[in-house]
Amino acid sequence: MAGKPVIQGTRIPVDRITRLLGEGMSVEEILEDYPHLSKEDIRAALLYSSKVIGGEDVFPLKAKG
């Protein structure tokens, strides 16, 4: 998937799962659409995403003017 992280044992990108959840889809709906996934797969995708985002350094910028 062009270097994107995927759910282990699948070709489903992690960002697809987080996007679906962010758009309001429930875990149960995702599992209906992707029956080969488990709740643990979805939890792992969320945990991975939070670790990636949480590991970023953020530096506040000063406003010009």
Short mmCIF file of C-alpha atoms in Angstrom, two decimals:
data_model
loop_
_atom_site.label_atom_id
_atom_site.label_comp_id
_atom_site.label_asym_id
_atom_site.label_seq_id
_atom_site.Cartn_x
_atom_site.Cartn_y
_atom_site.Cartn_z
CA MET A 1 0.00 0.00 0.00
CA ALA A 2 2.72 2.44 -1.02
CA GLY A 3 4.46 2.35 2.36
CA LYS A 4 1.33 3.03 4.39
CA PRO A 5 0.87 1.07 7.61
CA VAL A 6 -1.79 -1.62 7.27
CA ILE A 7 -3.75 -3.82 9.64
CA GLN A 8 -1.61 -6.91 10.22
CA GLY A 9 -2.48 -9.76 7.86
CA THR A 10 -4.57 -7.50 5.59
CA ARG A 11 -4.10 -4.83 2.98
CA ILE A 12 -6.38 -2.40 4.83
CA PRO A 13 -4.56 0.86 5.63
CA VAL A 14 -4.72 2.05 9.23
CA ASP A 15 -5.84 5.48 8.06
CA ARG A 16 -8.91 3.97 6.38
CA ILE A 17 -10.11 2.67 9.75
CA THR A 18 -9.45 5.94 11.58
CA ARG A 19 -11.13 7.90 8.77
CA LEU A 20 -14.24 5.70 8.90
CA LEU A 21 -14.48 6.14 12.66
CA GLY A 22 -13.96 9.89 12.32
CA GLU A 23 -16.75 10.06 9.75
CA GLY A 24 -19.10 8.53 12.31
CA MET A 25 -19.08 4.87 11.36
CA SER A 26 -19.38 2.57 14.38
CA VAL A 27 -17.02 -0.31 15.12
CA GLU A 28 -19.88 -2.70 14.45
CA GLU A 29 -20.51 -1.14 11.02
CA ILE A 30 -16.83 -1.43 10.14
CA LEU A 31 -16.84 -5.07 11.19
CA GLU A 32 -19.89 -5.68 8.97
CA ASP A 33 -18.10 -4.10 5.99
CA TYR A 34 -14.80 -5.84 6.79
CA PRO A 35 -15.82 -9.18 8.37
CA HIS A 36 -12.24 -10.48 8.40
CA LEU A 37 -11.30 -7.74 10.91
CA SER A 38 -11.73 -8.02 14.66
CA LYS A 39 -12.40 -5.44 17.35
CA GLU A 40 -8.78 -5.95 18.39
CA ASP A 41 -7.64 -4.98 14.87
CA ILE A 42 -9.57 -1.72 15.15
CA ARG A 43 -8.19 -1.02 18.64
CA ALA A 44 -4.68 -1.70 17.35
CA ALA A 45 -5.21 0.76 14.48
CA LEU A 46 -6.32 3.45 16.92
CA LEU A 47 -3.44 2.78 19.28
CA TYR A 48 -0.93 2.91 16.41
CA SER A 49 -2.41 6.19 15.17
CA SER A 50 -2.27 7.78 18.61
CA LYS A 51 1.36 6.72 19.09
CA VAL A 52 2.35 8.17 15.72
CA ILE A 53 0.54 11.44 16.34
CA GLY A 54 1.67 11.62 19.97
CA GLY A 55 5.28 11.15 18.95
CA GLU A 56 5.37 14.26 16.80
CA ASP A 57 7.19 17.31 18.08
CA VAL A 58 5.10 20.45 17.92
CA PHE A 59 6.77 23.84 18.05
CA PRO A 60 4.58 26.93 18.50
CA LEU A 61 5.20 29.69 16.00
CA LYS A 62 5.25 33.35 16.91
CA ALA A 63 2.78 35.53 15.05
CA LYS A 64 4.27 38.17 12.82
CA GLY A 65 3.40 41.72 13.49
#
